[in-house]
Amino acid sequence: MAYRKTSAEIDRLAATREHLVTCATSVVTEVGWSQASVTAVADAAGIAAGSVYQHFPSKGALAVEVFRRAAGREVDVLGEVLQGPGTPAERLSRGVGVFARRALENRGLAYALLAAPAEPAVGAERLDFRRRYRALFAEVVHQGIANGLLPAQNGEITAAALTGAVGEVLVDPLGTHDGKATEELLAELTAMALRCAGVPADAQQP
Amino acid sequence: MAYRKTSAEIDRLAATREHLVTCATSVVTEVGWSQASVTAVADAAGIAAGSVYQHFPSKGALAVEVFRRAAGREVDVLGEVLQGPGTPAERLSRGVGVFARRALENRGLAYALLAAPAEPAVGAERLDFRRRYRALFAEVVHQGIANGLLPAQNGEITAAALTGAVGEVLVDPLGTHDGKATEELLAELTAMALRCAGVPADAQQP
DNA sequence: GTCTATACCTAGATAGAC
DNA sequence: GTCTATCTAGGTATAGAC
């Protein structure tokens, strides 16, 4: 016996790990990466600091896991909208709107993912995810160019610009706590994205 | 005697401080903020680590000084171009071009200023300078709207978008070391900036 | 498997000699 | 004013008891 874990043991271990990731995400959401020490995370999860190392080999590995889970959800959502039905302009508009709305509904986490100072491992992960955002935007832009719906342009550069522009526009609203003018912000943001991609002015009203 | 410093002493002290800032800037340019320890900076300046604290109260204060000097130069240059002669579109195009060209000519430093992981004090300074960039862009955009040369839009949002877009487009070229395709990059970047601000397509050729 | 306690390491900052 | 040597704090990671 006992040379193999029972399924109950496996489940319990996995559950603890999940709980740890969840709590770590909460801590990061509330206080940012730099204040999210192993001790703080362990306290939030109700376990001892040392026990964290039963589930992750290092603090950085846990941080990366937290980042990947949260950022991965956003990439998936954005990807679904950008690759969904509609013209490139419609998809771009909807994608930016959905992304921004989700960020504004979960400001602490969005700020941590987008802008908050973080350890190098997380910084590297952030660069990687930005590449994914760029790739998603680039696909739509390239389709628009191929269809003649967008003017000739370097799609990679436009995609990078959209990624940076959306992030920067959101940084301030994410930092301030007033939820006012959200709809106007979204309207202006999507309009800017359409201009950026060169959508003709007369095609910019949904 | 000696209750007041001689001017020679003051000069010498100031010169040492300048030298320290210069060397610290070089270290940051080469290895980034996270690797720029007090020891590394002092070594580069040819002084002992302890001596740094004769000139700055803390490591963070030195880092902030390095950031402000370098970033301030870029803000000044961008401001001069954006507030110089020409139509809003011409100034915006020239400003983005000058900014990007200077960044590409000093990649290490530009990367440190724009994107490299940094301690919180520098991160806060970075946010502050981004606000300055936004303010400069916003001024031009507002002038363009007032003159009827740009379509109605929220100038603050467009300014933030331009700030983020230019930075994000540059991140990858700044990281890779090939200097190829610089001119094409600049052309596409400025074209994107004009689209983003809503400059009519037939007015986008300089 | 989880806890408590602690070792250890890094890096910033300080003290006193020269 | 600058150096060498040292102190200290914060936080990651480990060891051994339960």
Coordinates of C-alpha atoms (C1' of nucleotides) in Angstrom, one line a residue:
Chain A
M1 CA 0.0 0.0 0.0
A2 CA 0.7 3.6 -0.1
Y3 CA 3.2 3.4 -3.0
R4 CA 0.5 5.1 -5.0
K5 CA -1.6 8.1 -3.8
T6 CA -5.4 7.5 -3.5
S7 CA -7.5 9.7 -5.7
A8 CA -8.8 11.4 -2.6
E9 CA -5.3 12.4 -1.6
I10 CA -4.6 13.7 -5.1
D11 CA -7.8 15.7 -5.1
R12 CA -7.1 17.2 -1.7
L13 CA -3.6 18.2 -2.8
A14 CA -4.8 19.7 -6.0
A15 CA -7.5 21.6 -4.1
T16 CA -5.0 23.1 -1.7
R17 CA -2.9 24.2 -4.6
E18 CA -5.9 25.8 -6.3
H19 CA -6.8 27.5 -3.1
L20 CA -3.3 28.8 -2.9
V21 CA -3.4 30.2 -6.4
T22 CA -6.7 31.8 -5.8
C23 CA -5.6 33.4 -2.5
A24 CA -2.4 34.6 -4.1
T25 CA -4.4 36.2 -6.9
S26 CA -6.5 38.0 -4.3
V27 CA -3.4 39.2 -2.5
V28 CA -1.8 40.5 -5.8
T29 CA -5.1 42.1 -6.7
E30 CA -5.2 44.0 -3.4
V31 CA -1.6 44.9 -2.7
G32 CA 0.3 44.3 -5.9
W33 CA 3.2 42.1 -6.7
S34 CA 5.8 43.8 -4.7
Q35 CA 3.9 43.5 -1.5
A36 CA 2.8 39.9 -2.1
S37 CA 5.4 38.1 -0.1
V38 CA 5.3 34.4 0.5
T39 CA 4.3 35.1 4.1
A40 CA 1.4 37.3 3.1
V41 CA 0.1 34.8 0.5
A42 CA 0.4 31.9 3.0
D43 CA -1.4 33.9 5.6
A44 CA -4.2 34.6 3.2
A45 CA -4.5 30.9 2.3
G46 CA -4.4 29.9 6.0
I47 CA -1.3 27.8 5.7
A48 CA 2.3 28.3 6.9
A49 CA 4.8 30.0 4.7
G50 CA 6.9 26.9 4.5
S51 CA 4.0 24.9 3.2
V52 CA 3.9 27.0 0.0
Y53 CA 7.0 25.1 -1.1
Q54 CA 5.1 21.8 -1.1
H55 CA 3.2 23.2 -4.1
F56 CA 5.6 25.5 -5.9
P57 CA 9.4 25.3 -6.1
S58 CA 9.8 29.1 -5.6
K59 CA 7.9 32.3 -5.1
G60 CA 8.5 33.2 -8.7
A61 CA 6.9 30.0 -9.9
L62 CA 3.8 30.8 -7.9
A63 CA 3.7 34.4 -9.2
V64 CA 4.0 33.2 -12.8
E65 CA 1.2 30.7 -12.3
V66 CA -1.0 33.5 -10.9
F67 CA -0.2 35.7 -13.8
R68 CA -0.7 33.0 -16.4
R69 CA -4.1 32.0 -15.1
A70 CA -5.5 35.6 -15.0
A71 CA -3.9 36.8 -18.2
G72 CA -4.8 33.7 -20.0
R73 CA -8.4 34.2 -19.3
E74 CA -8.3 37.7 -20.9
V75 CA -6.4 36.4 -23.9
D76 CA -9.0 33.7 -24.4
V77 CA -11.9 36.1 -24.2
L78 CA -10.3 38.7 -26.5
G79 CA -9.4 35.9 -29.0
E80 CA -13.0 34.6 -29.1
V81 CA -14.4 38.1 -29.8
L82 CA -11.7 39.0 -32.3
Q83 CA -12.2 35.7 -34.2
G84 CA -15.9 35.7 -33.9
P85 CA -18.5 36.9 -36.5
G86 CA -18.6 40.3 -38.1
T87 CA -16.4 42.5 -40.2
P88 CA -12.8 43.2 -39.0
A89 CA -13.9 46.6 -37.8
E90 CA -16.8 45.2 -35.8
R91 CA -14.7 42.6 -34.2
L92 CA -12.0 45.0 -33.3
S93 CA -14.5 47.4 -31.8
R94 CA -16.1 44.6 -29.8
G95 CA -12.8 43.1 -28.7
V96 CA -11.4 46.4 -27.4
G97 CA -14.7 47.1 -25.7
V98 CA -15.0 43.7 -24.0
F99 CA -11.3 43.8 -22.9
A100 CA -11.7 47.3 -21.4
R101 CA -15.0 46.5 -19.7
R102 CA -13.6 43.4 -18.1
A103 CA -10.5 45.4 -16.9
L104 CA -12.7 48.1 -15.4
E105 CA -14.8 45.5 -13.6
N106 CA -11.8 44.0 -11.9
R107 CA -9.5 47.0 -11.6
G108 CA -7.0 45.6 -9.0
L109 CA -6.2 42.5 -11.0
A110 CA -6.2 44.4 -14.3
Y111 CA -3.7 46.9 -13.0
A112 CA -1.5 44.1 -11.7
L113 CA -1.6 42.4 -15.0
L114 CA -1.1 45.5 -17.1
A115 CA 1.1 47.9 -15.2
A116 CA 2.0 47.2 -11.6
P117 CA 5.7 46.8 -10.8
A118 CA 6.6 43.1 -10.7
E119 CA 9.5 40.8 -10.3
P120 CA 11.5 39.9 -13.4
A121 CA 9.8 36.5 -13.9
V122 CA 6.4 38.2 -14.1
G123 CA 7.8 40.9 -16.3
A124 CA 9.0 38.4 -18.8
E125 CA 5.6 36.7 -18.7
R126 CA 4.0 40.1 -19.3
L127 CA 6.1 40.6 -22.4
D128 CA 5.0 37.2 -23.6
F129 CA 1.3 37.9 -23.2
R130 CA 1.7 41.2 -24.9
R131 CA 3.0 39.3 -27.9
R132 CA -0.1 37.2 -27.8
Y133 CA -2.3 40.3 -27.8
R134 CA -0.4 41.7 -30.7
A135 CA -0.8 38.4 -32.6
L136 CA -4.6 38.5 -32.0
F137 CA -4.9 42.1 -33.2
A138 CA -2.6 41.4 -36.1
E139 CA -4.7 38.7 -37.4
V140 CA -7.8 40.9 -37.6
V141 CA -5.9 43.7 -39.1
H142 CA -4.4 41.5 -41.8
Q143 CA -7.8 40.1 -42.6
G144 CA -9.1 43.6 -43.0
I145 CA -6.3 44.5 -45.3
A146 CA -6.8 41.4 -47.4
N147 CA -10.5 42.1 -47.7
G148 CA -9.9 45.7 -48.7
L149 CA -11.8 46.9 -45.7
L150 CA -8.6 48.4 -44.2
P151 CA -6.0 50.5 -45.9
A152 CA -2.5 49.2 -46.6
Q153 CA -0.4 49.2 -43.5
N154 CA 2.1 47.2 -41.5
G155 CA -0.3 45.0 -39.5
E156 CA 2.3 44.1 -36.9
I157 CA 2.9 47.7 -36.0
T158 CA -0.8 48.5 -35.9
A159 CA -1.3 45.5 -33.6
A160 CA 1.5 46.6 -31.3
A161 CA 0.0 50.1 -31.3
L162 CA -3.4 48.8 -30.4
T163 CA -2.0 46.8 -27.6
G164 CA -0.1 49.7 -26.1
A165 CA -2.8 52.2 -26.7
V166 CA -5.5 50.2 -25.0
G167 CA -3.3 49.5 -22.0
E168 CA -2.2 53.1 -21.6
V169 CA -5.6 54.5 -21.9
L170 CA -6.8 52.1 -19.2
V171 CA -4.0 52.8 -16.7
D172 CA -5.4 56.0 -15.3
P173 CA -9.0 54.9 -15.0
L174 CA -7.8 51.7 -13.4
G175 CA -5.9 53.6 -10.8
T176 CA -8.6 56.1 -9.9
H177 CA -11.6 54.6 -8.1
D178 CA -14.4 56.5 -9.7
G179 CA -16.6 54.4 -11.9
K180 CA -18.1 57.3 -13.7
A181 CA -18.0 58.0 -17.4
T182 CA -17.2 54.3 -18.1
E183 CA -19.5 54.3 -21.1
E184 CA -18.0 57.4 -22.6
L185 CA -14.5 56.0 -22.0
L186 CA -15.5 52.8 -23.8
A187 CA -17.0 54.7 -26.7
E188 CA -13.9 56.9 -27.2
L189 CA -11.5 54.0 -26.8
T190 CA -13.2 51.9 -29.4
A191 CA -13.4 54.8 -31.8
M192 CA -9.7 55.5 -31.3
A193 CA -8.9 51.8 -32.0
L194 CA -10.9 52.0 -35.3
R195 CA -9.1 55.1 -36.4
C196 CA -5.8 53.6 -35.4
A197 CA -6.5 50.6 -37.7
G198 CA -7.6 53.0 -40.5
V199 CA -11.3 52.1 -40.6
P200 CA -12.9 54.7 -42.9
A201 CA -14.8 57.3 -40.9
D202 CA -18.1 56.5 -42.5
A203 CA -17.8 52.9 -41.4
Q204 CA -17.1 53.6 -37.8
Q205 CA -20.7 53.7 -36.5
P206 CA -21.9 50.3 -35.4
Chain B
M1 CA 38.2 79.8 8.1
A2 CA 36.5 76.7 6.9
Y3 CA 33.1 77.6 8.2
R4 CA 32.2 78.1 4.5
K5 CA 33.2 75.9 1.6
T6 CA 35.4 77.3 -1.0
S7 CA 34.0 77.4 -4.5
A8 CA 36.7 74.9 -5.6
E9 CA 35.4 72.5 -3.0
I10 CA 31.8 73.0 -4.1
D11 CA 32.8 72.5 -7.7
R12 CA 34.6 69.3 -6.9
L13 CA 31.7 67.9 -4.9
A14 CA 29.2 68.8 -7.7
A15 CA 31.5 67.2 -10.2
T16 CA 31.7 64.0 -8.3
R17 CA 27.9 63.9 -8.0
E18 CA 27.6 64.5 -11.8
H19 CA 30.1 61.8 -12.5
L20 CA 28.1 59.5 -10.3
V21 CA 24.8 60.2 -12.1
T22 CA 26.5 59.8 -15.4
C23 CA 28.0 56.4 -14.5
A24 CA 24.8 55.3 -12.9
T25 CA 23.0 56.1 -16.2
S26 CA 25.5 54.0 -18.0
V27 CA 25.1 51.1 -15.7
V28 CA 21.3 51.3 -16.0
T29 CA 21.6 51.5 -19.8
E30 CA 23.7 48.4 -19.9
V31 CA 22.2 46.1 -17.3
G32 CA 18.8 47.6 -16.4
W33 CA 17.5 48.9 -13.1
S34 CA 17.3 45.6 -11.3
Q35 CA 21.0 44.8 -11.8
A36 CA 22.1 48.3 -11.0
S37 CA 23.1 47.8 -7.4
V38 CA 24.8 50.4 -5.4
T39 CA 27.9 48.4 -5.5
A40 CA 27.8 48.1 -9.3
V41 CA 27.2 51.8 -9.7
A42 CA 29.9 52.8 -7.3
D43 CA 32.4 50.4 -9.0
A44 CA 31.6 52.0 -12.4
A45 CA 32.2 55.5 -10.9
G46 CA 35.4 54.4 -9.3
I47 CA 34.3 55.1 -5.7
A48 CA 33.4 53.0 -2.8
A49 CA 29.8 51.9 -2.2
G50 CA 29.6 53.9 1.0
S51 CA 30.6 57.1 -0.7
V52 CA 27.5 57.1 -2.8
Y53 CA 25.6 58.1 0.4
Q54 CA 27.6 61.3 0.5
H55 CA 25.7 62.4 -2.5
F56 CA 22.3 60.7 -2.3
P57 CA 20.3 59.7 0.8
S58 CA 19.3 56.4 -0.7
K59 CA 19.6 54.2 -3.7
G60 CA 16.1 55.1 -4.8
A61 CA 16.9 58.8 -4.8
L62 CA 19.9 58.2 -7.1
A63 CA 17.7 56.0 -9.4
V64 CA 15.1 58.7 -9.5
E65 CA 17.7 61.3 -10.4
V66 CA 19.0 59.2 -13.2
F67 CA 15.5 58.6 -14.6
R68 CA 14.5 62.3 -14.4
R69 CA 17.6 63.5 -16.2
A70 CA 17.2 61.1 -19.0
A71 CA 13.5 61.2 -19.4
G72 CA 13.4 65.0 -19.0
R73 CA 15.6 65.4 -22.0
E74 CA 13.2 63.3 -24.1
V75 CA 10.2 65.3 -22.9
D76 CA 11.9 68.5 -23.7
V77 CA 12.8 67.4 -27.2
L78 CA 9.3 66.1 -27.9
G79 CA 7.8 69.2 -26.5
E80 CA 9.8 71.5 -28.7
V81 CA 8.9 69.6 -31.8
L82 CA 5.2 69.3 -30.9
Q83 CA 5.0 73.0 -30.1
G84 CA 7.1 74.0 -33.1
P85 CA 5.9 75.2 -36.5
G86 CA 3.5 73.4 -38.8
T87 CA 0.1 72.0 -38.8
P88 CA -1.0 69.7 -35.9
A89 CA -0.6 66.7 -38.2
E90 CA 2.9 67.7 -39.3
R91 CA 4.0 68.3 -35.7
L92 CA 2.6 65.1 -34.5
S93 CA 4.3 63.2 -37.3
R94 CA 7.6 64.9 -36.6
G95 CA 7.3 64.5 -32.9
V96 CA 6.7 60.8 -33.0
G97 CA 9.5 60.4 -35.6
V98 CA 12.0 62.3 -33.5
F99 CA 11.1 60.5 -30.4
A100 CA 11.4 57.1 -32.0
R101 CA 14.6 57.9 -33.8
R102 CA 16.2 59.0 -30.6
A103 CA 15.1 55.9 -28.8
L104 CA 16.4 53.7 -31.5
E105 CA 19.7 55.5 -31.4
N106 CA 20.1 54.8 -27.6
R107 CA 18.3 51.6 -27.2
G108 CA 19.6 50.5 -23.8
L109 CA 18.6 53.7 -22.1
A110 CA 15.3 54.0 -24.0
Y111 CA 14.4 50.5 -22.9
A112 CA 15.2 51.3 -19.3
L113 CA 13.1 54.4 -19.5
L114 CA 10.1 52.9 -21.3
A115 CA 9.8 49.3 -20.2
A116 CA 12.5 47.7 -18.1
P117 CA 11.4 46.4 -14.6
A118 CA 12.3 49.0 -12.0
E119 CA 11.9 49.6 -8.3
P120 CA 8.7 51.3 -7.2
A121 CA 10.2 54.8 -6.9
V122 CA 11.2 54.7 -10.6
G123 CA 7.9 53.2 -11.5
A124 CA 6.1 56.1 -10.0
E125 CA 8.4 58.5 -11.8
R126 CA 7.6 56.7 -15.0
L127 CA 3.9 57.2 -14.5
D128 CA 4.5 60.9 -13.9
F129 CA 6.5 61.2 -17.1
R130 CA 3.9 59.4 -19.1
R131 CA 1.4 62.0 -17.9
R132 CA 3.7 64.6 -19.3
Y133 CA 3.9 62.9 -22.7
R134 CA 0.1 62.6 -22.7
A135 CA -0.2 66.3 -21.9
L136 CA 2.1 67.2 -24.8
F137 CA 0.2 65.1 -27.2
A138 CA -3.2 66.3 -25.9
E139 CA -2.2 69.9 -26.6
V140 CA -1.6 69.2 -30.2
V141 CA -4.7 67.1 -30.6
H142 CA -6.8 69.8 -29.0
Q143 CA -5.4 72.4 -31.3
G144 CA -6.2 70.2 -34.3
I145 CA -9.7 69.7 -33.2
A146 CA -10.2 73.5 -32.6
N147 CA -8.8 74.2 -36.0
G148 CA -11.1 71.7 -37.6
L149 CA -8.1 69.7 -38.9
L150 CA -8.9 66.8 -36.7
P151 CA -12.3 65.2 -36.1
A152 CA -14.1 65.5 -32.8
Q153 CA -12.7 63.2 -30.2
N154 CA -11.6 63.0 -26.6
G155 CA -8.1 64.5 -26.8
E156 CA -7.0 63.0 -23.5
I157 CA -7.8 59.5 -24.6
T158 CA -6.1 60.0 -28.0
A159 CA -3.1 61.4 -26.2
A160 CA -2.9 58.4 -23.9
A161 CA -3.3 56.1 -26.8
L162 CA -0.5 57.8 -28.7
T163 CA 1.8 57.5 -25.6
G164 CA 1.0 53.8 -25.2
A165 CA 1.1 53.0 -28.9
V166 CA 4.5 54.6 -29.5
G167 CA 6.0 52.9 -26.5
E168 CA 4.7 49.5 -27.3
V169 CA 5.7 49.6 -30.9
L170 CA 9.2 50.5 -29.9
V171 CA 9.6 47.8 -27.2
D172 CA 10.4 45.0 -29.6
P173 CA 12.8 46.9 -31.9
L174 CA 14.5 48.2 -28.8
G175 CA 15.0 44.7 -27.5
T176 CA 16.4 43.2 -30.7
H177 CA 19.7 44.4 -31.8
D178 CA 19.3 44.6 -35.5
G179 CA 19.2 48.1 -36.8
K180 CA 17.5 47.1 -40.1
A181 CA 14.3 48.5 -41.4
T182 CA 14.5 51.5 -39.1
E183 CA 13.2 53.9 -41.8
E184 CA 10.3 51.6 -42.6
L185 CA 9.5 51.4 -38.9
L186 CA 9.5 55.1 -38.6
A187 CA 7.3 55.6 -41.6
E188 CA 4.7 53.1 -40.4
L189 CA 4.8 54.4 -36.9
T190 CA 4.2 58.0 -37.9
A191 CA 1.4 56.9 -40.3
M192 CA -0.2 55.0 -37.5
A193 CA 0.0 58.0 -35.2
L194 CA -1.8 60.2 -37.8
R195 CA -4.5 57.6 -38.3
C196 CA -4.9 57.3 -34.5
A197 CA -5.5 61.1 -34.2
G198 CA -7.9 61.0 -37.1
V199 CA -5.9 62.9 -39.7
P200 CA -7.8 62.5 -43.0
A201 CA -6.1 60.0 -45.3
D202 CA -5.5 62.5 -48.1
A203 CA -3.6 64.8 -45.7
Q204 CA -1.2 62.1 -44.4
Q205 CA 1.6 62.5 -47.0
P206 CA 4.2 65.0 -45.9
Chain C
dG1 C1' 1.4 17.0 4.7
dT2 C1' 1.7 20.7 7.5
dC3 C1' 3.6 23.2 11.2
dT4 C1' 7.3 26.0 13.8
dA5 C1' 11.6 27.6 13.9
dT6 C1' 15.5 29.0 11.7
dA7 C1' 19.3 29.3 8.4
dC8 C1' 20.8 32.0 4.8
dC9 C1' 21.3 35.2 1.3
dT10 C1' 21.0 39.6 -0.8
dA11 C1' 21.4 44.3 -0.8
dG12 C1' 21.0 48.7 1.4
dA13 C1' 22.9 51.5 4.8
dT14 C1' 26.3 52.9 8.6
dA15 C1' 30.6 53.6 11.6
dG16 C1' 35.0 54.7 12.3
dA17 C1' 39.9 54.7 10.4
dC18 C1' 42.8 57.2 7.3
Chain D
dG1 C1' 35.8 63.0 1.8
dT2 C1' 36.7 58.4 0.9
dC3 C1' 37.7 53.8 2.2
dT4 C1' 37.0 49.2 4.5
dA5 C1' 34.5 46.5 7.3
dT6 C1' 30.3 45.7 9.3
dC7 C1' 25.5 45.8 10.6
dT8 C1' 20.8 45.2 9.7
dA9 C1' 16.4 44.1 7.7
dG10 C1' 13.4 41.7 4.7
dG11 C1' 12.2 37.8 2.7
dT12 C1' 13.1 33.2 0.5
dA13 C1' 13.9 28.6 1.4
dT14 C1' 14.9 24.5 4.4
dA15 C1' 15.0 21.2 8.5
dG16 C1' 13.0 18.5 11.7
dA17 C1' 9.0 17.8 14.9
dC18 C1' 4.2 16.4 15.0

